[in-house]
Coordinates of C-alpha atoms in Angstrom, one line a residue:
Chain A
M1 CA 10.7 81.3 -94.3
N2 CA 13.7 82.8 -93.2
L3 CA 16.6 80.1 -93.0
S4 CA 18.5 82.3 -91.0
N5 CA 16.3 81.8 -87.8
L6 CA 18.3 78.7 -87.6
K7 CA 21.2 80.3 -87.0
N8 CA 22.1 79.1 -83.6
A9 CA 19.4 77.2 -83.0
D10 CA 19.6 74.5 -80.4
A11 CA 17.8 71.0 -81.6
K12 CA 14.4 71.8 -80.0
E13 CA 14.0 74.8 -81.9
V14 CA 15.2 73.4 -85.1
A15 CA 12.6 70.8 -84.8
K16 CA 9.9 73.5 -84.1
L17 CA 11.3 75.7 -87.1
L18 CA 10.9 72.9 -89.5
N19 CA 8.5 70.9 -88.5
S20 CA 10.4 68.2 -88.0
S21 CA 9.1 65.9 -85.3
G22 CA 10.6 62.3 -85.0
R23 CA 13.7 62.9 -86.8
E24 CA 15.5 63.6 -83.4
A25 CA 18.9 62.6 -84.9
F26 CA 19.0 64.5 -87.9
V27 CA 17.9 67.5 -86.1
Q28 CA 20.2 67.0 -83.6
R29 CA 23.3 66.5 -86.2
F30 CA 22.3 69.6 -87.8
A31 CA 22.1 71.6 -84.5
T32 CA 25.8 70.4 -84.0
L33 CA 27.1 71.6 -87.6
G34 CA 25.0 74.8 -87.0
L35 CA 23.8 76.9 -90.1
P36 CA 26.4 77.6 -92.7
H37 CA 27.9 81.0 -92.8
K38 CA 31.1 82.6 -94.1
K39 CA 33.4 81.2 -91.8
T40 CA 32.0 77.4 -92.3
E41 CA 34.9 75.9 -94.3
E42 CA 32.3 74.2 -96.9
Y43 CA 30.9 77.7 -97.7
H44 CA 34.1 80.0 -97.1
Y45 CA 34.4 80.8 -100.6
F46 CA 30.5 81.1 -101.3
D47 CA 28.4 84.4 -100.6
V48 CA 26.3 81.8 -98.2
D49 CA 25.0 84.5 -95.7
K50 CA 23.5 86.4 -99.2
I51 CA 21.2 83.3 -99.9
L52 CA 20.2 82.6 -96.4
N53 CA 19.4 85.9 -94.9
K54 CA 16.7 86.2 -97.2
E55 CA 12.7 85.9 -96.7
Y56 CA 11.3 83.1 -98.8
K57 CA 7.6 82.2 -99.9
T58 CA 7.2 78.7 -99.3
L59 CA 5.4 76.0 -101.4
E60 CA 3.0 73.3 -100.4
Y61 CA 4.5 69.8 -101.6
V62 CA 1.2 68.1 -102.8
P63 CA 2.2 65.2 -105.2
K64 CA 0.4 64.9 -108.5
T65 CA -0.6 62.0 -110.7
I66 CA 2.6 61.5 -112.8
A67 CA 1.4 61.6 -116.4
E68 CA 3.5 59.6 -119.2
G69 CA 6.3 61.6 -120.9
D70 CA 9.7 60.7 -122.5
K71 CA 11.4 62.2 -119.5
V72 CA 11.3 62.9 -115.7
K73 CA 10.1 66.4 -115.0
I74 CA 10.1 67.8 -112.0
V75 CA 8.4 71.4 -111.8
D76 CA 9.2 73.1 -108.3
G77 CA 10.0 69.9 -106.5
I78 CA 7.0 68.1 -107.7
V79 CA 7.7 65.1 -110.6
V80 CA 5.0 66.0 -113.3
T81 CA 5.9 63.4 -116.2
A82 CA 8.0 60.3 -116.5
P83 CA 8.6 57.6 -118.7
Q84 CA 6.5 54.5 -118.7
G85 CA 7.7 51.7 -116.6
L86 CA 10.0 53.9 -114.3
R87 CA 9.2 53.3 -110.5
I88 CA 8.6 56.8 -108.9
N89 CA 7.1 57.1 -105.3
Y90 CA 7.1 59.5 -102.6
E91 CA 7.9 58.2 -99.1
T92 CA 9.9 58.8 -96.2
C93 CA 13.4 58.9 -96.5
K94 CA 14.9 56.1 -94.1
Q95 CA 18.4 56.3 -95.4
L96 CA 19.9 59.5 -94.9
D97 CA 23.3 60.2 -94.0
I98 CA 23.7 61.2 -90.5
M99 CA 27.4 61.8 -90.9
H100 CA 27.2 64.2 -94.2
F101 CA 29.3 67.1 -93.7
D102 CA 27.0 69.6 -95.3
P103 CA 24.4 71.3 -93.0
L104 CA 22.4 72.2 -95.7
Y105 CA 22.0 68.7 -96.4
F106 CA 19.9 68.4 -93.6
V107 CA 18.2 71.2 -93.9
G108 CA 17.3 69.8 -97.2
H109 CA 15.8 66.9 -95.5
L110 CA 14.3 68.2 -92.7
L111 CA 12.4 70.5 -94.6
S112 CA 11.4 67.7 -97.4
H113 CA 9.4 65.5 -95.3
R114 CA 8.7 63.1 -98.5
I115 CA 11.6 62.3 -101.2
I116 CA 10.8 61.4 -104.6
K117 CA 12.2 57.9 -105.1
I118 CA 13.2 56.7 -108.4
E119 CA 14.3 53.1 -108.6
I120 CA 16.1 52.2 -112.3
D121 CA 15.8 48.6 -112.6
G122 CA 17.0 48.0 -115.9
D123 CA 19.6 48.9 -118.6
T124 CA 18.3 52.6 -119.4
D125 CA 19.1 56.0 -120.1
I126 CA 16.6 58.6 -118.2
E127 CA 16.4 62.1 -118.4
I128 CA 15.4 64.3 -115.6
E129 CA 14.6 68.0 -116.0
H130 CA 14.3 70.2 -113.1
H131 CA 12.0 73.0 -114.0
F132 CA 11.5 76.3 -111.6
T133 CA 8.6 78.5 -111.9
K134 CA 8.2 80.8 -108.8
S135 CA 10.3 83.8 -107.6
D136 CA 11.4 84.8 -104.4
T137 CA 10.7 81.4 -103.4
L138 CA 12.8 78.3 -101.3
I139 CA 11.8 75.2 -103.4
H140 CA 13.6 72.3 -101.6
Y141 CA 13.2 68.6 -102.3
R142 CA 15.2 65.4 -102.1
I143 CA 15.7 62.5 -104.8
V144 CA 17.0 58.9 -104.2
L145 CA 17.8 57.5 -106.7
S146 CA 18.9 53.8 -106.7
T147 CA 20.0 51.1 -109.4
Q148 CA 19.9 47.4 -109.5
A149 CA 22.7 45.1 -109.3
N150 CA 24.0 44.4 -112.7
R151 CA 22.2 47.1 -114.3
H152 CA 23.7 49.9 -116.3
A153 CA 21.8 53.4 -116.5
T154 CA 22.5 56.8 -117.3
V155 CA 20.9 59.8 -116.3
H156 CA 20.9 63.1 -117.8
E157 CA 20.1 65.8 -115.9
S158 CA 19.2 69.5 -116.8
F159 CA 17.7 72.8 -115.5
V160 CA 15.0 75.1 -116.8
S161 CA 13.6 78.3 -115.3
K162 CA 12.0 80.9 -116.6
D163 CA 11.1 84.7 -115.6
I164 CA 12.0 84.1 -112.1
S165 CA 14.0 85.8 -109.5
N166 CA 15.4 85.6 -106.1
T167 CA 14.7 81.7 -105.7
L168 CA 16.8 79.6 -103.9
V169 CA 16.6 76.0 -104.9
L170 CA 18.0 73.4 -102.2
Y171 CA 18.0 70.0 -103.8
G172 CA 20.0 66.8 -104.1
Y173 CA 20.1 63.5 -104.8
D174 CA 20.9 60.2 -101.9
I175 CA 22.1 57.9 -104.9
H176 CA 22.6 54.2 -104.2
V177 CA 24.7 52.5 -106.9
A178 CA 23.9 48.7 -106.7
Q179 CA 26.9 46.0 -106.4
D180 CA 28.1 45.3 -109.8
S181 CA 26.1 48.3 -111.4
T182 CA 27.1 51.8 -113.5
L183 CA 25.5 54.6 -113.0
R184 CA 26.4 57.4 -115.3
L185 CA 24.9 61.0 -114.1
V186 CA 25.4 63.8 -116.6
K187 CA 24.7 67.1 -115.4
L188 CA 24.2 69.9 -117.3
Q189 CA 23.4 73.6 -116.2
T190 CA 23.0 76.7 -118.2
M191 CA 21.5 80.0 -116.7
K192 CA 21.4 82.9 -119.2
D193 CA 20.2 85.0 -116.4
A194 CA 20.9 85.2 -112.7
Q195 CA 17.5 83.5 -111.9
Y196 CA 17.9 81.4 -108.9
S197 CA 20.7 80.4 -106.7
M198 CA 21.2 76.5 -105.6
V199 CA 22.6 74.5 -103.0
A200 CA 22.8 70.5 -104.4
S201 CA 23.9 68.6 -101.8
H202 CA 24.2 65.0 -102.7
K203 CA 25.2 61.8 -101.1
I204 CA 26.5 58.6 -103.4
N205 CA 26.9 55.6 -102.3
V206 CA 28.8 53.3 -104.6
A207 CA 28.5 49.3 -103.6
R208 CA 31.0 46.8 -104.1
N209 CA 32.1 46.5 -107.8
A210 CA 30.0 49.2 -108.9
H211 CA 30.9 52.2 -111.0
M212 CA 29.6 55.5 -110.7
M213 CA 30.6 58.4 -113.4
L214 CA 29.3 61.7 -112.5
K215 CA 30.4 64.5 -115.0
S216 CA 29.0 68.3 -114.0
F217 CA 28.6 70.8 -116.6
D218 CA 27.8 74.1 -114.8
F219 CA 27.8 77.2 -117.1
G220 CA 25.5 79.2 -115.2
G221 CA 25.3 82.5 -113.4
D222 CA 24.8 83.9 -109.9
Q223 CA 25.6 81.3 -107.1
A224 CA 25.1 77.7 -107.0
L225 CA 27.4 75.0 -105.0
Q226 CA 27.3 71.4 -105.3
L227 CA 28.4 69.4 -102.7
L228 CA 29.1 65.9 -102.8
K229 CA 30.1 63.2 -100.5
V230 CA 30.7 60.1 -102.1
E231 CA 31.6 56.3 -100.2
L232 CA 33.6 53.8 -102.2
A233 CA 33.0 49.9 -101.0
E234 CA 35.3 47.2 -102.3
H235 CA 36.3 47.6 -105.8
A236 CA 34.2 50.3 -106.2
H237 CA 35.0 53.1 -108.6
I238 CA 33.9 56.9 -109.1
D239 CA 34.9 59.1 -112.2
A240 CA 34.0 62.3 -111.7
G241 CA 34.6 65.4 -113.9
H242 CA 33.8 69.0 -113.5
L243 CA 33.4 71.6 -116.0
L244 CA 32.9 75.1 -114.8
Y245 CA 32.4 78.2 -116.6
L246 CA 31.8 81.5 -115.1
N247 CA 31.3 85.0 -116.0
E248 CA 30.5 88.5 -114.7
D249 CA 30.3 88.1 -111.0
S250 CA 28.8 84.7 -110.6
K251 CA 30.0 82.4 -107.5
R252 CA 29.7 78.9 -108.4
G253 CA 31.5 75.6 -107.5
T254 CA 31.9 72.0 -106.2
V255 CA 32.9 71.0 -102.8
S256 CA 33.5 67.3 -102.2
Q257 CA 34.7 64.4 -100.0
I258 CA 35.2 60.9 -101.9
I259 CA 35.8 58.4 -99.4
H260 CA 37.5 55.2 -99.8
Q261 CA 36.1 52.8 -97.6
G262 CA 36.8 49.4 -99.3
E263 CA 39.7 47.8 -100.6
Y264 CA 40.8 48.2 -104.1
S265 CA 38.6 51.1 -104.7
T266 CA 39.5 54.0 -107.1
S267 CA 38.6 57.3 -107.8
K268 CA 39.5 59.9 -110.4
Q269 CA 38.3 63.4 -110.2
E270 CA 39.1 66.2 -112.4
A271 CA 38.0 69.8 -112.3
K272 CA 38.3 72.3 -115.5
N273 CA 37.6 75.9 -114.7
I274 CA 37.1 78.6 -117.0
L275 CA 36.4 82.1 -115.3
D276 CA 36.0 85.4 -116.8
G277 CA 34.8 88.8 -115.7
Q278 CA 34.6 88.9 -112.0
A279 CA 33.6 85.3 -111.3
R280 CA 34.8 83.4 -108.3
G281 CA 35.0 79.2 -108.8
I282 CA 35.3 77.2 -106.4
F283 CA 36.7 73.5 -106.0
D284 CA 37.3 72.3 -102.7
A285 CA 37.9 68.8 -103.1
L286 CA 39.0 66.2 -100.6
I287 CA 39.8 62.3 -100.8
R288 CA 40.0 60.4 -98.0
V289 CA 41.5 56.7 -97.8
E290 CA 40.4 55.3 -94.7
H291 CA 42.2 52.3 -92.9
S292 CA 39.8 49.7 -94.6
A293 CA 40.8 50.7 -97.8
K294 CA 44.5 49.4 -98.7
F295 CA 45.3 49.2 -102.4
T296 CA 43.4 51.9 -103.4
K297 CA 44.1 54.2 -106.0
A298 CA 43.0 58.1 -106.0
E299 CA 43.9 61.0 -108.4
Q300 CA 42.6 64.1 -108.3
N301 CA 43.6 67.2 -110.5
A302 CA 42.1 70.7 -111.2
K303 CA 43.1 72.8 -113.8
S304 CA 41.9 76.6 -114.4
I305 CA 42.1 79.3 -116.7
L306 CA 41.6 82.7 -115.6
L307 CA 40.5 85.0 -118.7
H308 CA 40.2 88.2 -116.9
E309 CA 42.5 90.0 -113.9
K310 CA 39.5 90.0 -111.7
A311 CA 38.3 86.4 -112.1
Y312 CA 39.3 84.3 -109.1
M313 CA 39.9 80.6 -108.5
V314 CA 39.6 79.0 -105.3
S315 CA 41.3 75.2 -105.8
K316 CA 41.9 72.9 -103.0
P317 CA 42.5 69.4 -104.0
Q318 CA 43.1 67.5 -100.8
L319 CA 43.9 63.9 -99.9
E320 CA 43.7 62.8 -96.6
I321 CA 45.3 59.4 -96.1
Y322 CA 45.6 56.6 -93.3
I323 CA 47.4 53.9 -94.9
D324 CA 50.6 53.4 -97.0
E325 CA 49.3 50.7 -99.6
L326 CA 47.6 52.9 -102.1
E327 CA 48.6 54.8 -105.2
A328 CA 47.3 58.6 -104.9
S329 CA 48.3 61.9 -106.8
H330 CA 46.7 65.4 -106.5
G331 CA 47.4 68.8 -108.2
A332 CA 46.0 71.9 -109.4
T333 CA 47.4 74.6 -111.7
T334 CA 45.7 78.2 -112.5
G335 CA 47.0 80.3 -115.1
Q336 CA 46.1 82.1 -118.4
L337 CA 45.7 81.0 -121.9
D338 CA 49.0 79.7 -123.3
E339 CA 51.1 82.4 -124.8
K340 CA 52.8 79.7 -127.1
Q341 CA 49.4 78.2 -128.2
L342 CA 48.0 81.5 -128.8
F343 CA 50.5 82.7 -131.1
Y344 CA 50.8 79.5 -133.2
L345 CA 47.1 79.8 -134.1
Q346 CA 47.6 83.5 -134.7
S347 CA 50.7 82.6 -136.8
R348 CA 48.3 80.7 -139.3
G349 CA 46.1 83.7 -139.8
I350 CA 43.8 83.2 -136.9
S351 CA 42.4 86.5 -135.0
H352 CA 43.4 86.8 -131.2
L353 CA 39.8 86.5 -130.3
E354 CA 39.0 83.5 -132.4
A355 CA 42.2 82.0 -131.2
R356 CA 41.3 82.3 -127.7
K357 CA 37.8 81.1 -128.0
I358 CA 39.2 77.9 -129.8
L359 CA 41.7 77.4 -126.8
V360 CA 39.3 77.7 -124.1
I361 CA 36.7 75.3 -126.1
A362 CA 39.6 73.0 -126.6
F363 CA 40.3 73.2 -122.9
A364 CA 36.3 72.4 -122.1
N365 CA 36.3 69.7 -124.9
T366 CA 38.9 67.6 -123.2
L367 CA 36.1 67.0 -120.6
I368 CA 33.1 67.0 -122.5
E369 CA 34.4 64.4 -124.9
Q370 CA 34.3 62.0 -121.8
V371 CA 30.8 61.9 -122.4
K372 CA 30.6 58.8 -124.4
D373 CA 26.9 59.3 -125.8
T374 CA 27.3 61.5 -128.7
R375 CA 24.1 63.4 -128.7
A376 CA 24.6 64.5 -125.3
Q377 CA 28.2 65.3 -125.8
E378 CA 26.9 67.6 -129.2
R379 CA 24.1 69.1 -126.6
I380 CA 26.7 70.0 -123.6
K381 CA 29.1 71.5 -126.6
T382 CA 26.4 73.6 -128.0
A383 CA 25.5 74.6 -125.0
F384 CA 28.9 75.7 -123.6
E385 CA 29.6 77.6 -126.9
E386 CA 26.7 79.3 -126.8
V387 CA 26.9 80.4 -123.3
F388 CA 30.7 81.4 -123.8
Y389 CA 30.3 83.1 -127.4
A390 CA 27.6 84.8 -125.7
S391 CA 30.1 86.7 -123.6
N392 CA 33.2 86.7 -125.9
T393 CA 32.0 88.9 -128.8
N394 CA 34.4 91.3 -128.6
E395 CA 38.0 91.9 -127.5
G396 CA 38.4 92.0 -123.9
Chain B
M1 CA 67.4 92.9 -157.8
S2 CA 63.5 93.1 -157.0
T3 CA 62.9 92.4 -153.0
T4 CA 59.8 90.7 -151.6
M5 CA 61.0 91.4 -148.3
K6 CA 63.8 93.7 -147.0
I7 CA 65.4 93.7 -143.7
E8 CA 67.3 96.9 -142.8
N9 CA 69.5 97.4 -139.7
L10 CA 67.4 95.5 -137.7
Q11 CA 68.0 95.0 -133.9
A12 CA 66.2 93.3 -131.6
K13 CA 66.1 91.8 -128.0
I14 CA 64.9 89.1 -126.2
G15 CA 64.4 89.6 -122.2
D16 CA 67.2 92.0 -121.5
K17 CA 69.7 90.2 -124.1
Q18 CA 70.1 92.1 -127.6
I19 CA 70.4 89.2 -130.3
L20 CA 70.1 91.1 -133.7
K21 CA 72.6 94.1 -133.9
G22 CA 71.7 95.7 -137.3
L23 CA 71.0 92.8 -139.6
N24 CA 70.2 93.5 -143.3
L25 CA 68.8 91.1 -145.6
E26 CA 66.9 91.3 -148.9
L27 CA 64.7 88.2 -149.9
E28 CA 64.4 88.2 -154.0
P29 CA 61.0 86.9 -155.1
G30 CA 61.0 83.2 -156.1
K31 CA 64.5 82.5 -154.6
V32 CA 65.6 80.0 -152.0
H33 CA 67.4 81.8 -149.1
A34 CA 69.3 79.6 -146.5
I35 CA 70.5 81.1 -143.4
M36 CA 73.3 79.5 -142.1
G37 CA 75.2 80.4 -138.6
P38 CA 76.5 79.2 -135.4
N39 CA 74.6 78.6 -132.0
G40 CA 73.1 82.1 -130.8
A41 CA 73.9 83.6 -134.0
G42 CA 70.1 84.6 -134.0
K43 CA 69.0 82.6 -136.7
S44 CA 65.6 81.8 -134.8
T45 CA 65.3 85.4 -133.5
L46 CA 65.1 87.0 -137.0
S47 CA 62.4 84.6 -138.1
K48 CA 60.6 85.3 -134.9
A49 CA 61.1 88.8 -135.7
I50 CA 59.7 88.6 -139.1
V51 CA 56.8 86.9 -137.7
G52 CA 55.9 89.2 -135.1
H53 CA 56.6 86.9 -132.2
Y54 CA 55.9 88.2 -128.5
D55 CA 59.1 87.4 -127.0
I56 CA 60.9 90.1 -129.3
E57 CA 61.3 93.5 -128.8
I58 CA 62.6 95.4 -131.7
L59 CA 65.1 97.7 -130.7
G60 CA 65.5 99.6 -134.3
G61 CA 65.5 98.9 -138.2
D62 CA 62.6 98.0 -140.1
I63 CA 60.9 94.6 -142.3
T64 CA 59.4 96.0 -145.3
Y65 CA 57.0 93.3 -147.1
K66 CA 55.6 94.3 -150.8
G67 CA 57.1 97.5 -149.8
K68 CA 55.3 98.2 -146.5
S69 CA 56.3 98.0 -143.1
I70 CA 55.2 95.0 -140.9
L71 CA 56.6 96.0 -137.7
E72 CA 53.4 97.1 -136.5
M73 CA 51.3 94.3 -137.7
E74 CA 50.0 91.8 -135.8
A75 CA 51.2 88.5 -136.2
E76 CA 47.9 87.3 -137.8
E77 CA 47.9 90.0 -140.0
R78 CA 51.2 89.2 -141.2
A79 CA 50.1 85.4 -142.0
L80 CA 47.2 86.8 -143.8
E81 CA 49.1 88.8 -146.0
G82 CA 51.3 85.5 -146.8
V83 CA 54.3 85.1 -144.3
F84 CA 54.6 82.0 -143.2
L85 CA 56.9 80.2 -140.4
S86 CA 57.3 76.7 -140.0
F87 CA 58.5 76.5 -136.2
Q88 CA 61.2 74.8 -135.0
H89 CA 59.3 73.2 -132.2
P90 CA 55.5 73.2 -133.0
V91 CA 53.4 73.3 -129.8
E92 CA 50.9 70.5 -129.0
I93 CA 47.2 71.8 -128.4
P94 CA 45.1 69.2 -126.9
G95 CA 41.5 69.3 -127.9
V96 CA 41.8 71.3 -130.7
N97 CA 41.3 69.0 -134.0
N98 CA 43.9 69.0 -136.4
A99 CA 41.4 69.2 -139.1
Y100 CA 39.4 71.9 -137.9
F101 CA 42.5 74.0 -137.0
L102 CA 43.7 73.9 -140.7
R103 CA 40.0 74.5 -142.1
T104 CA 39.7 77.6 -139.7
A105 CA 43.0 78.8 -140.8
L106 CA 42.5 78.2 -144.6
N107 CA 39.0 80.0 -144.3
A108 CA 40.5 83.0 -142.3
K109 CA 42.7 83.3 -145.4
L110 CA 39.9 82.9 -148.0
K111 CA 37.9 85.5 -146.3
H112 CA 41.1 87.9 -146.1
E113 CA 41.2 87.5 -149.9
G114 CA 37.4 87.9 -150.3
K115 CA 37.2 84.4 -151.6
D116 CA 34.5 81.7 -150.8
E117 CA 35.3 79.7 -147.2
L118 CA 35.3 75.9 -147.7
N119 CA 32.9 73.7 -145.9
A120 CA 34.4 70.6 -144.4
A121 CA 33.9 68.3 -147.2
E122 CA 35.8 70.5 -149.7
F123 CA 38.6 71.0 -147.7
L124 CA 38.9 67.1 -146.7
R125 CA 39.1 66.6 -151.0
E126 CA 41.8 69.4 -151.1
M127 CA 43.8 68.1 -148.0
K128 CA 43.7 64.3 -148.9
K129 CA 46.3 64.9 -151.9
H130 CA 48.6 66.7 -149.7
L131 CA 48.6 63.9 -146.9
E132 CA 49.2 61.1 -149.5
M133 CA 52.4 63.5 -150.8
L134 CA 53.8 63.9 -147.3
G135 CA 53.3 60.2 -146.2
M136 CA 51.3 61.6 -143.4
K137 CA 48.4 58.6 -142.0
S138 CA 44.8 60.0 -142.4
D139 CA 44.0 59.6 -138.7
M140 CA 46.4 62.6 -137.9
I141 CA 44.3 65.1 -139.1
S142 CA 41.3 63.9 -137.3
R143 CA 44.0 63.8 -133.7
S144 CA 44.5 67.1 -131.3
L145 CA 46.8 69.5 -133.0
N146 CA 50.5 68.0 -132.7
E147 CA 49.5 66.1 -129.6
G148 CA 51.3 62.9 -129.1
F149 CA 53.0 63.5 -132.6
S150 CA 56.5 62.4 -132.9
G151 CA 59.3 65.1 -134.3
G152 CA 58.9 64.2 -137.8
E153 CA 55.2 64.1 -137.6
K154 CA 54.9 67.6 -136.3
K155 CA 57.3 68.8 -139.1
R156 CA 55.2 67.1 -141.9
N157 CA 52.1 68.8 -140.3
E158 CA 54.1 72.1 -140.7
I159 CA 54.6 71.4 -144.6
L160 CA 50.8 70.3 -144.5
Q161 CA 50.0 74.0 -143.1
M162 CA 52.6 75.4 -145.5
L163 CA 51.3 73.8 -148.5
I164 CA 47.4 74.2 -147.7
L165 CA 47.7 77.9 -146.9
E166 CA 50.0 78.7 -150.0
P167 CA 52.1 81.6 -148.5
E168 CA 54.4 83.6 -150.0
V169 CA 57.3 84.2 -148.1
I170 CA 58.1 80.8 -146.3
I171 CA 60.4 80.8 -143.1
L172 CA 61.6 77.3 -142.3
D173 CA 63.0 77.2 -139.2
E174 CA 65.1 74.0 -138.6
I175 CA 62.7 72.4 -140.6
D176 CA 65.4 69.5 -140.8
S177 CA 66.0 68.9 -137.2
G178 CA 64.9 65.4 -135.7
L179 CA 63.8 64.3 -139.2
D180 CA 65.0 60.7 -140.1
I181 CA 66.2 60.1 -143.8
D182 CA 62.4 59.3 -145.3
A183 CA 61.0 62.3 -143.2
L184 CA 63.4 64.7 -144.8
R185 CA 62.8 63.4 -147.9
A186 CA 59.2 63.6 -147.5
V187 CA 59.4 67.2 -146.1
S188 CA 61.5 68.2 -149.0
E189 CA 59.2 67.1 -151.5
G190 CA 56.5 69.2 -150.1
I191 CA 58.8 72.3 -150.1
N192 CA 59.8 71.7 -153.5
K193 CA 56.2 71.3 -154.4
M194 CA 56.0 75.2 -153.1
K195 CA 58.9 76.2 -155.3
D196 CA 57.1 77.8 -158.3
G197 CA 59.5 80.8 -158.9
K198 CA 57.3 83.4 -157.2
R199 CA 57.3 82.0 -153.3
T200 CA 60.4 83.0 -151.8
F201 CA 62.1 80.8 -148.9
L202 CA 64.1 81.5 -145.8
V203 CA 65.7 78.2 -145.0
I204 CA 67.1 78.6 -141.2
T205 CA 69.7 75.7 -140.9
H206 CA 72.3 74.1 -139.1
Y207 CA 73.4 71.5 -141.3
S208 CA 73.6 71.4 -145.2
R209 CA 71.6 68.1 -145.4
I210 CA 68.4 69.9 -146.0
L211 CA 70.2 72.1 -148.6
D212 CA 71.2 68.8 -150.5
Y213 CA 67.1 68.7 -151.3
I214 CA 66.3 72.0 -151.3
E215 CA 68.8 73.7 -153.7
P216 CA 69.2 77.5 -152.1
D217 CA 69.9 80.4 -154.4
Y218 CA 71.8 82.3 -151.7
I219 CA 73.4 81.5 -148.5
H220 CA 73.6 84.1 -145.5
V221 CA 75.8 83.5 -143.1
L222 CA 74.6 85.1 -139.8
K223 CA 77.1 85.8 -136.9
D224 CA 76.4 87.7 -133.7
G225 CA 73.3 89.2 -134.7
K226 CA 74.5 90.4 -138.2
V227 CA 74.4 88.8 -142.0
I228 CA 78.4 88.8 -142.5
K229 CA 78.5 87.2 -145.7
T230 CA 76.0 86.2 -148.5
A231 CA 77.1 84.0 -151.1
G232 CA 76.1 81.4 -153.8
P233 CA 75.2 77.5 -152.9
E234 CA 79.2 77.2 -153.5
L235 CA 79.6 78.6 -149.9
V236 CA 78.0 75.4 -148.3
P237 CA 80.7 72.8 -149.0
Y238 CA 83.2 75.8 -147.7
L239 CA 81.2 76.0 -144.5
E240 CA 81.4 72.2 -144.0
E241 CA 85.1 71.8 -144.2
H242 CA 86.1 75.2 -142.3
G243 CA 83.2 76.3 -140.2
Y244 CA 82.1 79.5 -139.5
D245 CA 85.3 81.2 -137.7
G246 CA 87.0 80.9 -141.1
I247 CA 84.5 83.2 -142.7
E248 CA 85.4 87.1 -143.0
E249 CA 82.7 89.8 -143.2
D250 CA 81.6 90.9 -146.8

């Protein structure tokens, strides 16, 4: 399959190419948005043409019997193991967001005729591990994740790949955080080698009085973009944090829209980006406060450190506000390591290289330490230090 | 007179402005040298020049320490050789645990000296006694380095570093500024603990208050980028009474 065939295709052609009869509204929406290209705003800083203009192998998605395991293990889009008692089904997606801003959200859905539905019905911790084993392949799947009212759950997400190349992963969540419930999603992505590209397109609904915490830690290579659309109901809250560490010529980041729809909804979004080599980081984030969302609070901040003169950060924090009764702030800074802090450490006998490492790790830790689970926190710290130390063994 | 550090005809600038204009100073081992002088005389610039601060451009002259020029040495090399500056305004570093920082600095020094590094438990035992003496709360070592510390806490933390690193030449840049009387006493006690007849102190101050606690051996008056007078501690009351204008160049 070559996704570039969808370029300029009308609804009829899209339905035929994606074999998606019966889903006319979604097809029509995609046809209206069009296949993203380098001039599409959300993909403007991402090399989307490079990953779409390729011939990929496709897979047959045949559900297997799910074996009992300590985690939800998804191999090339098929659930292989799951903890006992966790309800997982394959079914047709009925709750697709017809107004999502991301064209590839629709492509992912239209390609994935059946979604993986995970229902969290208790106060629990779940680990979801995505495995990718195929080269030169388009791997696509969608997951619907929902909590029950008054429940508090944590999902730890990680990614594993081995000896693959030139694969595109198109996946994402449709998350429903039920009234008065809490969902914490901690996403850790490390790829030591450039093995696959990824577009992760999510939709998150946070119901009345519900809380969503989303912390993404991306220390990967090559190309990946996470696109988030979050809708907040009355008194709903999201705490989103994104830590990005990039090196070499990787291009990765976050494009997000947080939409306050209900009164007294609150959002906090913080991005910390560390870029080395010729990497390009992306943080293109909009918070929109609609007419219905009086007395909301919205806070957005992006801080970036460039460790190399050729590293480049695109920071676009944006507020779109339609009411007066709210508190909102946003800001972005991009710079190098603080000279005063570096000197202070060196003046105590700590080498320049070590001082640099200490400051970068400290910068990252302020976000990592927001993950309250100490085991998860240690795992993320270790992952970051491994990736960072591996690329900072010598004075640059 | 034997000399630990010798500063000869030092000329230095910050940005476009020349601050030090041929400064000469010899630091005697085991002695406390106080540098006094009006605002803008170059006191802090001198301290920065000694530790190799990036703001300073050396235009001429030399600084020798234990008989070797240190001007070409990086800041960390000077520190490892035993030169320590207690900063006037210590920086805050969020995310860097104070204890981790202190242990990293101490282990860098031990490694430089070919000694075994300390593990966390050994280090904490070593540090506990210093904390008590300085009247520091134990949680200050588990907090981020200087983050949210009061002015007094920052200065105590500087002295804690000095006690742990045991440097040979100790420069105290306005250690007394912003300290209340209790903090001044605790900081002075820490400094006096280090006075063992071998370490050399260079105390930079505007006021004589700190000198009541740390008895200086020499007073050097710095004016317009040069040391214009060197005398014994008897000069302090004279300066208190007459100010710097009445001082004549030696």
